[in-house]
Coordinates of C-alpha atoms in Angstrom, one line a residue:
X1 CA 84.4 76.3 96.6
X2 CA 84.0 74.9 93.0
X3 CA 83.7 77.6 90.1
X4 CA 80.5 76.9 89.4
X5 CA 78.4 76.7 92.7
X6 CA 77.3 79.7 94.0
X7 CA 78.7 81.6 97.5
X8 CA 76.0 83.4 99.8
X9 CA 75.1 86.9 98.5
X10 CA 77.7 89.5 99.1
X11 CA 77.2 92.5 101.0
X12 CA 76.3 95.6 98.7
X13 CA 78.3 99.1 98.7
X14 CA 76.1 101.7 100.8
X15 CA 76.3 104.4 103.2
X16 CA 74.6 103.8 106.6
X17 CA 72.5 105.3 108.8
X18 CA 75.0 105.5 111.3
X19 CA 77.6 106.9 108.5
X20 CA 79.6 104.1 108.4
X21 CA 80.3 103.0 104.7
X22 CA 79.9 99.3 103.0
X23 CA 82.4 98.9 100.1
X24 CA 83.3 96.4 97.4
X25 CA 87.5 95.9 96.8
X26 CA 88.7 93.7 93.5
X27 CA 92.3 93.5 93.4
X28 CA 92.6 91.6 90.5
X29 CA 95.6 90.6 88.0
X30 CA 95.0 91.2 84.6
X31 CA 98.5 90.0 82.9
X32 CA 98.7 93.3 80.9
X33 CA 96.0 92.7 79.2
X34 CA 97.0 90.0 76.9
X35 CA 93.8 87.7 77.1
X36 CA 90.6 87.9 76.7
X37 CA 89.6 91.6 77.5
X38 CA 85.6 91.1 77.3
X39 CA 86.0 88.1 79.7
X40 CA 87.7 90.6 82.3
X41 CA 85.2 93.4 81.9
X42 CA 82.4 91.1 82.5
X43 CA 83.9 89.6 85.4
X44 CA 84.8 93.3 87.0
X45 CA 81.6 95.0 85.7
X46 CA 79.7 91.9 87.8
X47 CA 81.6 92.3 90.6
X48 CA 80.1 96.3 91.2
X49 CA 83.4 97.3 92.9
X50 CA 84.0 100.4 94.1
X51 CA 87.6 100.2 93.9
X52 CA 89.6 97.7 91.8
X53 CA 93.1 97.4 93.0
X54 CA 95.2 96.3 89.6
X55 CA 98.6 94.4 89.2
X56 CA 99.9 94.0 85.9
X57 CA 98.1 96.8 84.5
X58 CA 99.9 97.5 80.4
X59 CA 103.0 99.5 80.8
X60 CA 104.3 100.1 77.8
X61 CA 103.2 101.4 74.2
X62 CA 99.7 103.5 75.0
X63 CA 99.2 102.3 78.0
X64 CA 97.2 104.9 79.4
X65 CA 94.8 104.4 76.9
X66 CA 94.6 100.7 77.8
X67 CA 94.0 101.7 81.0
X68 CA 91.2 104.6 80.4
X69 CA 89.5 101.8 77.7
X70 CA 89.4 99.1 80.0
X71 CA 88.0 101.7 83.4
X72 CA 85.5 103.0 80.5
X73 CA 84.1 99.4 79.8
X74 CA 83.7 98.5 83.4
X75 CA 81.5 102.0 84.0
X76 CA 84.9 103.1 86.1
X77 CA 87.8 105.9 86.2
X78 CA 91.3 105.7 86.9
X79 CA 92.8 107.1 89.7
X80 CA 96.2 106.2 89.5
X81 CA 99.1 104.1 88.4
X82 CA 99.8 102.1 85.8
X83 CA 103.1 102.5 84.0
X84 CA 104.6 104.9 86.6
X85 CA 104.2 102.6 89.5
X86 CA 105.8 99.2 86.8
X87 CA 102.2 97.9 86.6
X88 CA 99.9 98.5 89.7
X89 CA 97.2 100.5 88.5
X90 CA 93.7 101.7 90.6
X91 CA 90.2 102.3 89.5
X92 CA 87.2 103.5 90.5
X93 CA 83.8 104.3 90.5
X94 CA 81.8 107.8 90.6
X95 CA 81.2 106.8 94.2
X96 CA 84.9 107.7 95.3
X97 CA 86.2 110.9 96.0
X98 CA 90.4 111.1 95.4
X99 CA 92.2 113.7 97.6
X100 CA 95.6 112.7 96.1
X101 CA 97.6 109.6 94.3
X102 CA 100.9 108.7 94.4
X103 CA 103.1 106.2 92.2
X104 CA 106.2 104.9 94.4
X105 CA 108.5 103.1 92.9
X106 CA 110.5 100.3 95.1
X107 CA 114.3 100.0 95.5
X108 CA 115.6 98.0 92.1
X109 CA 118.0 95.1 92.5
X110 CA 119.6 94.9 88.9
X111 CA 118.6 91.5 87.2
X112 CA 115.0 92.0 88.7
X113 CA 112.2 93.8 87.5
X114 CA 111.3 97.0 88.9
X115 CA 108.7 96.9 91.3
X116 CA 106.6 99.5 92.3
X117 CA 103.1 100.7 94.4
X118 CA 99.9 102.6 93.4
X119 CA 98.7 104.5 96.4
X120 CA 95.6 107.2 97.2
X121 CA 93.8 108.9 99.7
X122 CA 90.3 108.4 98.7
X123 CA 86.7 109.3 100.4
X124 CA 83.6 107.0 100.1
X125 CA 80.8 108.3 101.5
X126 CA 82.9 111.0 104.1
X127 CA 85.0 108.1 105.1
X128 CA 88.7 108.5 104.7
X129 CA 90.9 105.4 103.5
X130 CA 94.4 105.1 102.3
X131 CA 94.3 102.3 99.3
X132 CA 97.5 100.8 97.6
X133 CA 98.0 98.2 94.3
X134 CA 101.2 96.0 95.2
X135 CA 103.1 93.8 93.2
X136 CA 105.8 91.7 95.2
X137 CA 109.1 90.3 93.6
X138 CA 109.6 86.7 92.5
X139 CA 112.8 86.9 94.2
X140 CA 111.9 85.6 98.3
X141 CA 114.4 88.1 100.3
X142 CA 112.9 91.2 97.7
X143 CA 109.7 89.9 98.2
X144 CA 110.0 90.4 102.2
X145 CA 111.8 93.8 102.3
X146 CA 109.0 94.7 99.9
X147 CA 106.3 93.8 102.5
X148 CA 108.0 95.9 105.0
X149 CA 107.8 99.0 102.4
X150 CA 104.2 98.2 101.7
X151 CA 103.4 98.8 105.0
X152 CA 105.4 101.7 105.7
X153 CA 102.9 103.5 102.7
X154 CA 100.0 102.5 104.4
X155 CA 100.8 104.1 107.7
X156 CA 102.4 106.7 105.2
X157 CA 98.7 107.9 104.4
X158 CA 98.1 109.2 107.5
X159 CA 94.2 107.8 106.9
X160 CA 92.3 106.3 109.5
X161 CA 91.8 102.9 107.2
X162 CA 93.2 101.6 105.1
X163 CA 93.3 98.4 102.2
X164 CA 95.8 97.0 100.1
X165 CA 95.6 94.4 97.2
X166 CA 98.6 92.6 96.4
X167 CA 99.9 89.8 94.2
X168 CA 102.4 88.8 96.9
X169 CA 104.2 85.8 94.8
X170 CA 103.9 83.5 97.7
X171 CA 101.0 81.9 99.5
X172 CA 100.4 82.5 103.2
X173 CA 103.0 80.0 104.5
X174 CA 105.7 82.5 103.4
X175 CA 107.4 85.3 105.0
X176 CA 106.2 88.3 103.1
X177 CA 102.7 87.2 103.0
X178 CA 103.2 86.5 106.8
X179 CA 104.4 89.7 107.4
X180 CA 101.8 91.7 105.7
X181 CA 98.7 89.4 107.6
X182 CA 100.7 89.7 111.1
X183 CA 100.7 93.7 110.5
X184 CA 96.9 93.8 108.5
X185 CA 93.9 91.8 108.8
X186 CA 94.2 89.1 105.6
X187 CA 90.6 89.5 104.3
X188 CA 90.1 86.1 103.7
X189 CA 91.4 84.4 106.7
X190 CA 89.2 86.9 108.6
X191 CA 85.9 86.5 106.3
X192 CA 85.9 83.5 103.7
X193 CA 83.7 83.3 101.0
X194 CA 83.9 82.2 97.8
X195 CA 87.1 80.5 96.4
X196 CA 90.1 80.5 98.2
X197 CA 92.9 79.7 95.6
X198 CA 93.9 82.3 93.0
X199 CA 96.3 81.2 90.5
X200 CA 97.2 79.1 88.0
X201 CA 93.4 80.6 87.0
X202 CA 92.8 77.1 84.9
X203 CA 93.4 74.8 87.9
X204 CA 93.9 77.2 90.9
X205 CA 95.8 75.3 93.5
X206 CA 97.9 78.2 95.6
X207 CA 96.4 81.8 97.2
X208 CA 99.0 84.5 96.2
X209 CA 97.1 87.0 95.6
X210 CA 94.9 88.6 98.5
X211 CA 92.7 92.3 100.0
X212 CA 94.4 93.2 103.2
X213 CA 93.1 96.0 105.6
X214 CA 94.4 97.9 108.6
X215 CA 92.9 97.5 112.1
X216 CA 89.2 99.1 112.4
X217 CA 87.7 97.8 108.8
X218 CA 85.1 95.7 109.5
X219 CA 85.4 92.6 106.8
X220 CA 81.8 91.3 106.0
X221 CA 82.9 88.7 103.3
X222 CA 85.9 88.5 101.1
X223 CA 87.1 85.7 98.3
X224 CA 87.2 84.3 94.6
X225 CA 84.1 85.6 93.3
X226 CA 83.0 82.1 91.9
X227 CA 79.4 81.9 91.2
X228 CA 78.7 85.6 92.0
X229 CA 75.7 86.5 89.7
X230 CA 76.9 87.8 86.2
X231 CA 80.5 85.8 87.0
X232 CA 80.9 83.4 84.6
X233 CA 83.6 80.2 85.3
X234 CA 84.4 79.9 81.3
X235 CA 85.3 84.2 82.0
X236 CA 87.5 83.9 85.1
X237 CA 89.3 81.0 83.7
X238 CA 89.6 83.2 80.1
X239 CA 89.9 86.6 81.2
X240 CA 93.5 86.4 82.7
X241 CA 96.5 83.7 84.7
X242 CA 94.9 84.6 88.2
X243 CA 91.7 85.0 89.5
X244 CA 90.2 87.9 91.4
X245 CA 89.6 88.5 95.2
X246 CA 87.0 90.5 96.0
X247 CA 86.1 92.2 99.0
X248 CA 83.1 93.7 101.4
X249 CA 84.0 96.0 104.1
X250 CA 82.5 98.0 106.1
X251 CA 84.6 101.6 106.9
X252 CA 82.9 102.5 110.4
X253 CA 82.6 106.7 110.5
X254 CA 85.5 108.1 111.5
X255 CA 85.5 110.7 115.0

């Protein structure tokens, strides 16, 4: 879908009757920052996510203020990561409950930068659902092993859901992205809408970054955000190198 035509309406967060819970996911990288900060807020305040799943979060002088100043713009808080996972970074809104966080950091092959996961245990409207923030290598066989540790947290949670956000590094042809959708449902595939293609953000022409989920989320819609009310092309092409996915799930109640 072009940038500037408009997807059907997406799905609002909201408890249900039956207590199952609708929820908005951005994972979203933001390139530490270094472009134009307003653009991004916009883009994320529009969005209304309940959770915004960060890669390339600032990691080095002040960077948790960076990261409190850019949740406090978008009407969020942070719940964890940041420097102490090497750059995935999670937010939230009021509407989130965090039981606990943990930053994990990956094995490190010298010569490669240190890579790292954001995870929590989180409750949205009584539903329990593990989350994590990924960041695969650029290096293919790292990248891989990687996918298999990124799983291994998820089940880790012990949650009856759960939803990751990754910038894998690879598009869905390769093996760590193949791994991750053969294990978790790959948002997109499951429930287009929107763009598909996430990076360069200029002239997109390759999907490397993507929402996954575990068996049981429901996935109502999930994409580029391109022509979402309040989205602005000239912002997702300013705000940062990749554009964001964004998600609608549904968490049914658990037992």
């Amino acid at each position: 879908m072009d940038m500037d035509q408009s997807p059907p309406p997406l799905p609002k967060s909201r408890t249900e009757p039956d207590g199952s819970t609708v929820i908005r996911v951005l994972g979203y990288n933001v390139r530490s920052l270094r472009d134009d900060e307003e653009a991004l807020v916009r883009v994320v305040r529009a969005c209304e996510p309940d959770l915004v799943l960060v890669q390339e979060a600032p990691r080095f002088f002040r960077w948790r203020k960076h990261a409190a100043r850019l949740a406090r713009k978008c009407d969020l808080v942070v719940l964890g990561g940041g420097a102490t996972a090497t750059g995935p970074l999670l937010l939230c809104s009021l509407r989130v409950f965090a039981e606990r966080t943990e930053d994990v950091l990956l094995p490190h092959t010298p010569g490669l930068h240190r890579r790292g996961l954001a995870t929590a245990v989180v409750r949205i409207g009584g539903v329990r659902v593990g989350v994590v923030s990924a960041h695969l290598s650029l290096d293919r066989a790292q990248r891989r092993a990687q996918a298999d540790l990124l799983l291994d947290r998820i089940a880790a949670l012990d949650t009856p859901y759960g939803i990751a956000a990754c910038d894998v590094n690879e598009g869905p042809g390769g093996p760590a992205f193949g791994r991750l959708a053969q294990a978790l449902q790959d948002c997109w595939a499951v429930a287009p809408w929107g763009g598909e293609r996430t990076f360069p953000a200029g002239a997109p022409d390759r999907r490397i970054d993507a929402v996954f989920a575990t068996a049981g989320v429901e996935v109502l819609a999930c994409g580029v955000p391109a022509g979402l009310a309040g989205v602005a092309a000239a912002d997702l092409r300013s705000a940062t190198d990749h554009l964001p996915v964004l998600a609608a799930l549904r968490l049914p109640a658990a037992p």
